[in-house]
PDB file of C-alpha atoms in Angstrom:
ATOM      1  CA  MET Y  98      86.262 -45.071  29.665  1.00 60.00           C
ATOM      2  CA  ILE Y  99      84.795 -45.511  33.129  1.00 64.00           C
ATOM      3  CA  THR Y 100      82.474 -48.245  31.897  1.00 71.00           C
ATOM      4  CA  ALA Y 101      85.354 -50.167  30.333  1.00 73.00           C
ATOM      5  CA  ALA Y 102      87.399 -49.868  33.530  1.00 70.00           C
ATOM      6  CA  ARG Y 103      84.511 -51.221  35.560  1.00 69.00           C
ATOM      7  CA  TRP Y 104      84.175 -54.376  33.492  1.00 72.00           C
ATOM      8  CA  ILE Y 105      87.914 -54.952  33.045  1.00 79.00           C
ATOM      9  CA  SER Y 106      88.512 -54.791  36.792  1.00 74.00           C
ATOM     10  CA  LEU Y 107      85.528 -57.032  37.426  1.00 73.00           C
ATOM     11  CA  ILE Y 108      86.680 -59.699  34.956  1.00 79.00           C
ATOM     12  CA  ALA Y 109      90.219 -59.594  36.363  1.00 78.00           C
ATOM     13  CA  ALA Y 110      88.928 -59.992  39.911  1.00 76.00           C
ATOM     14  CA  PHE Y 111      86.727 -62.906  38.882  1.00 77.00           C
ATOM     15  CA  VAL Y 112      89.595 -64.688  37.110  1.00 79.00           C
ATOM     16  CA  MET Y 113      91.908 -64.239  40.106  1.00 76.00           C
ATOM     17  CA  GLY Y 114      89.231 -65.396  42.489  1.00 77.00           C
ATOM     18  CA  ALA Y 115      88.214 -68.352  40.329  1.00 79.00           C
ATOM     19  CA  VAL Y 116      91.598 -70.053  40.845  1.00 78.00           C
ATOM     20  CA  ALA Y 117      91.437 -69.765  44.622  1.00 80.00           C
ATOM     21  CA  GLU Y 118      87.773 -70.769  44.678  1.00 82.00           C
ATOM     22  CA  TYR Y 119      88.478 -73.856  42.567  1.00 83.00           C
ATOM     23  CA  ARG Y 120      91.376 -74.912  44.831  1.00 83.00           C
ATOM     24  CA  LEU Y 121      89.240 -74.461  47.926  1.00 82.00           C
ATOM     25  CA  ALA Y 122      86.475 -76.650  46.489  1.00 83.00           C
ATOM     26  CA  VAL Y 123      88.992 -79.375  45.620  1.00 86.00           C
ATOM     27  CA  MET Y 124      90.522 -79.243  49.108  1.00 85.00           C
ATOM     28  CA  LEU Y 125      87.063 -79.610  50.623  1.00 83.00           C
ATOM     29  CA  GLY Y 126      86.458 -82.849  48.716  1.00 85.00           C
ATOM     30  CA  TYR Y 127      84.810 -81.836  45.444  1.00 85.00           C
ATOM     31  CA  ASP Y 128      85.981 -83.529  42.266  1.00 85.00           C
ATOM     32  CA  LYS Y 129      87.630 -81.493  39.537  1.00 81.00           C
ATOM     33  CA  TYR Y 130      84.389 -81.187  37.551  1.00 82.00           C
ATOM     34  CA  THR Y 131      81.992 -80.028  40.264  1.00 85.00           C
ATOM     35  CA  ALA Y 132      84.667 -77.848  41.887  1.00 85.00           C
ATOM     36  CA  GLY Y 133      84.499 -75.499  38.922  1.00 82.00           C
ATOM     37  CA  LEU Y 134      80.875 -74.723  39.713  1.00 86.00           C
ATOM     38  CA  LEU Y 135      81.824 -72.749  42.850  1.00 83.00           C
ATOM     39  CA  PRO Y 136      83.635 -69.934  40.983  1.00 81.00           C
ATOM     40  CA  LEU Y 137      80.942 -70.056  38.298  1.00 84.00           C
ATOM     41  CA  VAL Y 138      78.194 -69.403  40.846  1.00 82.00           C
ATOM     42  CA  LEU Y 139      80.074 -66.522  42.463  1.00 81.00           C
ATOM     43  CA  ASP Y 140      80.977 -64.980  39.096  1.00 81.00           C
ATOM     44  CA  VAL Y 141      77.399 -65.118  37.794  1.00 84.00           C
ATOM     45  CA  TYR Y 142      76.138 -63.527  41.004  1.00 83.00           C
ATOM     46  CA  GLY Y 143      78.755 -60.791  40.770  1.00 80.00           C
ATOM     47  CA  PHE Y 144      78.029 -60.032  37.102  1.00 80.00           C
ATOM     48  CA  ALA Y 145      74.287 -59.804  37.784  1.00 84.00           C
ATOM     49  CA  ALA Y 146      74.795 -57.490  40.763  1.00 82.00           C
ATOM     50  CA  PHE Y 147      77.119 -55.188  38.808  1.00 77.00           C
ATOM     51  CA  LYS Y 148      74.825 -55.199  35.773  1.00 80.00           C
ATOM     52  CA  VAL Y 149      71.815 -53.886  37.712  1.00 81.00           C
ATOM     53  CA  ARG Y 150      74.100 -51.575  39.748  1.00 77.00           C
ATOM     54  CA  ASN Y 151      72.796 -52.787  43.080  1.00 81.00           C
ATOM     55  CA  ARG Y 152      75.211 -51.669  45.779  1.00 79.00           C
ATOM     56  CA  VAL Y 153      74.121 -54.202  48.384  1.00 84.00           C
ATOM     57  CA  HIS Y 154      74.420 -57.240  46.129  1.00 84.00           C
ATOM     58  CA  SER Y 155      77.623 -55.941  44.548  1.00 79.00           C
ATOM     59  CA  ALA Y 156      79.212 -55.573  47.969  1.00 81.00           C
ATOM     60  CA  ALA Y 157      77.940 -59.026  48.988  1.00 84.00           C
ATOM     61  CA  ALA Y 158      79.476 -60.609  45.879  1.00 81.00           C
ATOM     62  CA  MET Y 159      82.825 -58.918  46.531  1.00 80.00           C
ATOM     63  CA  LEU Y 160      82.803 -60.003  50.183  1.00 82.00           C
ATOM     64  CA  ALA Y 161      82.060 -63.588  49.152  1.00 82.00           C
ATOM     65  CA  MET Y 162      84.964 -63.543  46.694  1.00 81.00           C
ATOM     66  CA  PHE Y 163      87.264 -62.090  49.352  1.00 82.00           C
ATOM     67  CA  ALA Y 164      86.245 -64.648  51.966  1.00 83.00           C
ATOM     68  CA  VAL Y 165      86.699 -67.630  49.644  1.00 82.00           C
ATOM     69  CA  GLN Y 166      90.111 -66.411  48.435  1.00 79.00           C
ATOM     70  CA  MET Y 167      91.295 -65.717  51.977  1.00 82.00           C
ATOM     71  CA  VAL Y 168      90.325 -69.176  53.227  1.00 82.00           C
ATOM     72  CA  SER Y 169      91.835 -70.833  50.157  1.00 81.00           C
ATOM     73  CA  HIS Y 170      95.166 -69.033  50.560  1.00 76.00           C
ATOM     74  CA  LEU Y 171      95.343 -69.743  54.297  1.00 79.00           C
ATOM     75  CA  MET Y 172      94.640 -73.443  53.772  1.00 79.00           C
ATOM     76  CA  THR Y 173      97.248 -73.620  51.014  1.00 77.00           C
ATOM     77  CA  MET Y 174      99.881 -71.919  53.192  1.00 75.00           C
ATOM     78  CA  GLY Y 175      99.268 -74.169  56.133  1.00 70.00           C
ATOM     79  CA  HIS Y 176     100.898 -73.027  59.358  1.00 65.00           C
ATOM     80  CA  GLY Y 177     102.752 -69.802  58.614  1.00 63.00           C
ATOM     81  CA  ASN Y 178     103.974 -66.904  60.641  1.00 68.00           C
ATOM     82  CA  TYR Y 179     101.883 -63.871  61.471  1.00 66.00           C
ATOM     83  CA  VAL Y 180     103.282 -61.760  58.632  1.00 71.00           C
ATOM     84  CA  HIS Y 181     102.394 -64.293  55.968  1.00 70.00           C
ATOM     85  CA  VAL Y 182      98.839 -64.570  57.262  1.00 71.00           C
ATOM     86  CA  VAL Y 183      98.327 -60.803  57.190  1.00 75.00           C
ATOM     87  CA  LEU Y 184      99.805 -60.523  53.708  1.00 74.00           C
ATOM     88  CA  SER Y 185      97.600 -63.343  52.453  1.00 72.00           C
ATOM     89  CA  ILE Y 186      94.463 -61.684  53.812  1.00 74.00           C
ATOM     90  CA  GLY Y 187      95.447 -58.299  52.373  1.00 76.00           C
ATOM     91  CA  LEU Y 188      96.265 -59.765  48.987  1.00 71.00           C
ATOM     92  CA  SER Y 189      92.915 -61.554  48.860  1.00 72.00           C
ATOM     93  CA  ALA Y 190      91.112 -58.269  49.477  1.00 74.00           C
ATOM     94  CA  ILE Y 191      92.844 -56.266  46.736  1.00 75.00           C
ATOM     95  CA  ALA Y 192      90.983 -57.586  43.689  1.00 72.00           C
ATOM     96  CA  PRO Y 193      87.441 -57.397  45.151  1.00 74.00           C
ATOM     97  CA  ALA Y 194      88.094 -53.969  46.681  1.00 74.00           C
ATOM     98  CA  VAL Y 195      89.450 -52.484  43.433  1.00 72.00           C
ATOM     99  CA  SER Y 196      86.601 -53.976  41.416  1.00 70.00           C
ATOM    100  CA  PHE Y 197      84.004 -52.539  43.797  1.00 71.00           C
ATOM    101  CA  ALA Y 198      85.737 -49.131  43.719  1.00 73.00           C
ATOM    102  CA  CYS Y 199      85.607 -49.078  39.916  1.00 71.00           C
ATOM    103  CA  HIS Y 200      81.967 -49.992  40.096  1.00 67.00           C
ATOM    104  CA  ARG Y 201      81.296 -46.980  42.326  1.00 68.00           C
ATOM    105  CA  LEU Y 202      83.264 -44.704  39.974  1.00 68.00           C
ATOM    106  CA  GLY Y 203      80.921 -45.642  37.148  1.00 58.00           C
ATOM    107  CA  GLU Y 204      77.963 -44.199  38.969  1.00 60.00           C
ATOM    108  CA  THR Y 205      76.823 -40.670  38.102  1.00 52.00           C
ATOM    109  CA  PRO Y 206      77.762 -38.254  40.912  1.00 53.00           C
ATOM    110  CA  GLU Y 207      74.988 -36.158  42.337  1.00 47.00           C
ATOM    111  CA  ALA Y 208      76.696 -32.919  41.272  1.00 48.00           C
ATOM    112  CA  ASP Y 209      76.623 -33.960  37.586  1.00 49.00           C
ATOM    113  CA  MET Y 210      73.031 -35.133  37.572  1.00 47.00           C
ATOM    114  CA  PRO Y 211      70.679 -33.004  35.417  1.00 52.00           C
ATOM    115  CA  GLU Y 212      68.393 -30.686  37.277  1.00 56.00           C
ATOM    116  CA  VAL Y 213      65.033 -32.120  36.328  1.00 55.00           C
ATOM    117  CA  PHE Y 214      63.064 -29.610  38.350  1.00 50.00           C
ATOM    118  CA  ALA Y 215      64.979 -26.476  37.299  1.00 54.00           C
ATOM    119  CA  GLU Y 216      62.311 -25.255  34.893  1.00 59.00           C
ATOM    120  CA  LEU Y 217      59.347 -25.891  37.174  1.00 60.00           C
ATOM    121  CA  PRO Y 218      57.716 -22.766  38.642  1.00 63.00           C
ATOM    122  CA  ALA Y 219      57.863 -22.114  42.336  1.00 61.00           C
ATOM    123  CA  GLU Y 220      54.118 -22.697  42.594  1.00 63.00           C
ATOM    124  CA  ALA Y 221      54.693 -26.382  41.799  1.00 61.00           C
ATOM    125  CA  PHE Y 222      56.450 -26.848  45.139  1.00 59.00           C
ATOM    126  CA  ALA Y 223      53.836 -24.993  47.171  1.00 60.00           C
ATOM    127  CA  PRO Y 224      51.923 -27.111  49.681  1.00 64.00           C
ATOM    128  CA  VAL Y 225      48.679 -28.505  48.403  1.00 63.00           C
ATOM    129  CA  LEU Y 226      45.767 -26.967  50.263  1.00 62.00           C
ATOM    130  CA  MET Y 227      42.560 -28.882  50.612  1.00 66.00           C
ATOM    131  CA  PRO Y 228      39.489 -26.921  49.512  1.00 68.00           C
ATOM    132  CA  GLU Y 229      37.153 -25.757  52.199  1.00 72.00           C
ATOM    133  CA  PRO Y 230      33.917 -27.719  52.523  1.00 73.00           C
ATOM    134  CA  VAL Y 231      31.025 -26.209  50.613  1.00 72.00           C
ATOM    135  CA  HIS Y 232      27.937 -25.674  52.720  1.00 70.00           C
ATOM    136  CA  PRO Y 233      24.537 -25.368  51.030  1.00 71.00           C
ATOM    137  CA  ILE Y 234      23.002 -21.909  51.115  1.00 71.00           C
ATOM    138  CA  VAL Y 235      19.641 -22.133  52.823  1.00 70.00           C
ATOM    139  CA  GLU Y 236      17.461 -19.099  52.293  1.00 70.00           C
ATOM    140  CA  PRO Y 237      15.212 -18.175  55.199  1.00 69.00           C
ATOM    141  CA  ILE Y 238      11.496 -18.636  54.781  1.00 65.00           C
ATOM    142  CA  PRO Y 239       9.757 -15.267  54.321  1.00 63.00           C
ATOM    143  CA  ALA Y 240       7.854 -14.000  57.328  1.00 63.00           C
ATOM    144  CA  GLU Y 241       4.736 -13.583  55.168  1.00 62.00           C
ATOM    145  CA  VAL Y 242       4.392 -17.350  55.041  1.00 60.00           C
ATOM    146  CA  PHE Y 243       4.013 -17.589  58.805  1.00 59.00           C
ATOM    147  CA  ALA Y 244       1.823 -14.474  58.982  1.00 60.00           C
ATOM    148  CA  ALA Y 245      -0.769 -15.819  56.515  1.00 62.00           C
ATOM    149  CA  THR Y 246      -4.224 -16.456  57.998  1.00 66.00           C
ATOM    150  CA  PRO Y 247      -6.696 -19.139  56.902  1.00 72.00           C
ATOM    151  CA  ALA Y 248      -8.712 -16.444  55.132  1.00 70.00           C
ATOM    152  CA  ASP Y 249      -5.645 -15.426  53.104  1.00 69.00           C
ATOM    153  CA  ILE Y 250      -5.027 -19.026  52.157  1.00 74.00           C
ATOM    154  CA  ARG Y 251      -8.642 -19.479  51.040  1.00 74.00           C
ATOM    155  CA  GLU Y 252      -8.394 -16.318  48.971  1.00 75.00           C
ATOM    156  CA  GLN Y 253      -5.251 -17.593  47.274  1.00 75.00           C
ATOM    157  CA  LEU Y 254      -6.891 -20.945  46.560  1.00 78.00           C
ATOM    158  CA  ALA Y 255      -9.980 -19.239  45.121  1.00 78.00           C
ATOM    159  CA  ARG Y 256      -7.788 -17.124  42.848  1.00 77.00           C
ATOM    160  CA  LEU Y 257      -5.951 -20.213  41.641  1.00 79.00           C
ATOM    161  CA  ASP Y 258      -9.240 -22.031  41.029  1.00 77.00           C
ATOM    162  CA  ALA Y 259     -10.530 -19.074  39.047  1.00 75.00           C
ATOM    163  CA  GLU Y 260      -7.414 -18.974  36.893  1.00 75.00           C
ATOM    164  CA  ALA Y 261      -7.579 -22.723  36.326  1.00 74.00           C
ATOM    165  CA  ALA Y 262     -11.259 -22.528  35.371  1.00 69.00           C
ATOM    166  CA  LYS Y 263     -10.545 -19.937  32.693  1.00 65.00           C
ATOM    167  CA  ARG Y 264      -8.012 -22.197  30.999  1.00 63.00           C
ATOM    168  CA  VAL Y 265      -9.278 -24.445  28.226  1.00 52.00           C
ATOM    169  CA  ILE Y 266      -7.941 -28.000  28.362  1.00 52.00           C
ATOM    170  CA  PRO Y 267      -8.145 -29.869  25.035  1.00 51.00           C
ATOM    171  CA  GLY Y 268     -10.397 -32.913  25.142  1.00 49.00           C
ATOM    172  CA  GLU Y 269     -12.847 -31.714  27.815  1.00 49.00           C
ATOM    173  CA  ASP Y 270     -16.551 -31.380  27.206  1.00 49.00           C
ATOM    174  CA  ASP Y 271     -16.471 -27.820  28.456  1.00 49.00           C
ATOM    175  CA  GLU Y 272     -14.033 -26.644  25.773  1.00 47.00           C
ATOM    176  CA  GLN Y 273     -16.738 -25.080  23.649  1.00 47.00           C
ATOM    177  CA  ASP Y 274     -18.335 -23.501  26.734  1.00 49.00           C
ATOM    178  CA  ALA Y 275     -15.234 -21.501  27.742  1.00 46.00           C
ATOM    179  CA  PRO Y 276     -15.403 -17.747  27.129  1.00 47.00           C
ATOM    180  CA  GLU Y 277     -13.632 -16.609  23.972  1.00 48.00           C
ATOM    181  CA  ASP Y 278     -12.103 -13.558  25.680  1.00 47.00           C
ATOM    182  CA  ALA Y 279     -11.249 -14.145  29.324  1.00 45.00           C
ATOM    183  CA  ASP Y 280     -10.354 -10.494  29.871  1.00 48.00           C
ATOM    184  CA  ALA Y 281     -13.845  -9.386  28.726  1.00 48.00           C
ATOM    185  CA  SER Y 282     -15.714 -11.876  30.971  1.00 54.00           C
ATOM    186  CA  PRO Y 283     -17.857 -10.459  33.813  1.00 70.00           C
ATOM    187  CA  SER Y 284     -16.661 -10.461  37.395  1.00 80.00           C
ATOM    188  CA  MET Y 285     -17.240 -13.332  39.794  1.00 82.00           C
ATOM    189  CA  ALA Y 286     -20.088 -11.539  41.589  1.00 85.00           C
ATOM    190  CA  GLU Y 287     -21.835 -10.634  38.318  1.00 86.00           C
ATOM    191  CA  THR Y 288     -21.474 -14.194  37.048  1.00 86.00           C
ATOM    192  CA  ALA Y 289     -22.935 -15.605  40.269  1.00 85.00           C
ATOM    193  CA  ALA Y 290     -25.864 -13.150  40.232  1.00 88.00           C
ATOM    194  CA  ARG Y 291     -26.679 -13.920  36.595  1.00 87.00           C
ATOM    195  CA  ALA Y 292     -26.482 -17.672  37.268  1.00 86.00           C
ATOM    196  CA  ARG Y 293     -28.869 -17.456  40.217  1.00 87.00           C
ATOM    197  CA  GLU Y 294     -31.378 -15.676  38.010  1.00 88.00           C
ATOM    198  CA  LEU Y 295     -31.222 -18.443  35.390  1.00 90.00           C
ATOM    199  CA  LEU Y 296     -31.178 -21.426  37.733  1.00 87.00           C
ATOM    200  CA  PRO Y 297     -34.966 -21.507  38.422  1.00 87.00           C
ATOM    201  CA  ALA Y 298     -35.714 -21.380  34.706  1.00 87.00           C
ATOM    202  CA  HIS Y 299     -33.472 -24.415  34.081  1.00 85.00           C
ATOM    203  CA  GLY Y 300     -34.608 -26.418  37.088  1.00 86.00           C
ATOM    204  CA  ASN Y 301     -31.408 -25.630  39.039  1.00 86.00           C
ATOM    205  CA  ASN Y 302     -29.386 -27.437  36.389  1.00 89.00           C
ATOM    206  CA  LYS Y 303     -25.989 -25.727  36.587  1.00 87.00           C
ATOM    207  CA  THR Y 304     -24.729 -27.445  33.444  1.00 87.00           C
ATOM    208  CA  LYS Y 305     -27.489 -25.890  31.313  1.00 88.00           C
ATOM    209  CA  VAL Y 306     -26.989 -22.502  32.992  1.00 87.00           C
ATOM    210  CA  ALA Y 307     -23.218 -22.616  32.294  1.00 86.00           C
ATOM    211  CA  ARG Y 308     -23.867 -23.531  28.658  1.00 87.00           C
ATOM    212  CA  GLU Y 309     -26.341 -20.669  28.248  1.00 87.00           C
ATOM    213  CA  MET Y 310     -23.984 -18.165  29.873  1.00 86.00           C
ATOM    214  CA  GLY Y 311     -21.055 -19.371  27.735  1.00 84.00           C
ATOM    215  CA  ILE Y 312     -18.816 -20.298  30.651  1.00 86.00           C
ATOM    216  CA  SER Y 313     -17.424 -23.559  31.980  1.00 85.00           C
ATOM    217  CA  ARG Y 314     -19.116 -25.484  34.752  1.00 84.00           C
ATOM    218  CA  THR Y 315     -15.997 -25.214  36.935  1.00 86.00           C
ATOM    219  CA  TRP Y 316     -16.026 -21.435  36.693  1.00 85.00           C
ATOM    220  CA  LEU Y 317     -19.740 -21.363  37.455  1.00 84.00           C
ATOM    221  CA  TYR Y 318     -19.301 -23.562  40.530  1.00 85.00           C
ATOM    222  CA  THR Y 319     -16.423 -21.377  41.730  1.00 86.00           C
ATOM    223  CA  CYS Y 320     -18.434 -18.162  41.369  1.00 85.00           C
ATOM    224  CA  LEU Y 321     -21.417 -19.608  43.226  1.00 85.00           C
ATOM    225  CA  ARG Y 322     -19.229 -21.020  45.975  1.00 84.00           C
ATOM    226  CA  GLU Y 323     -17.142 -17.915  46.579  1.00 83.00           C
ATOM    227  CA  THR Y 324     -19.927 -15.360  46.181  1.00 80.00           C
ATOM    228  CA  PRO Y 325     -22.654 -15.613  48.824  1.00 76.00           C
ATOM    229  CA  ALA Y 326     -26.243 -15.202  47.701  1.00 70.00           C
TER     230      ALA Y 326
END
């Protein structure tokens, strides 16, 4: 019902205004064919503004219709008394004002609008808090690292060399010379003492001594280097 009233009032206002707009264009010198374009332009603008429900353009279209009708009526009346002028202006404003009022009635009042956010939890409206910056956890260096002496470092290196020498790497020439059971191999001091006994017999050739003892050359060199004669 409201929608029908909006368009009926709008069409009636446009028809009433079209007559005055056409007369004004003729009085200003337009011929009867081009004079009809003035009400057509205003009516198209008004229909477009009401269709998109833009309040600013709807009000502008109604004000343009009112102004054109008022000027047309005043020019048609000529010189009249004060009462006739006021009545002419008031009459020109009735149709645009009623049409704009019906247009506003067709809008949905705020009280009848659906509550879109009624079902949302209260947490949805809580302020968004930015997460705190994450700082990397840096563990302190143990004090033992700074307390190590050069002798401790050499001992650690010797232990690593000994463990590396016991490992058999595929593809090396010493693979067959590595001891079959590393746990049953003699100690470093015993290995060095045995090697020193065999060196003179082999012309100080450490490779031959390592092969005879069944150990790798790297392990033999490590034992001789770390164990003084």
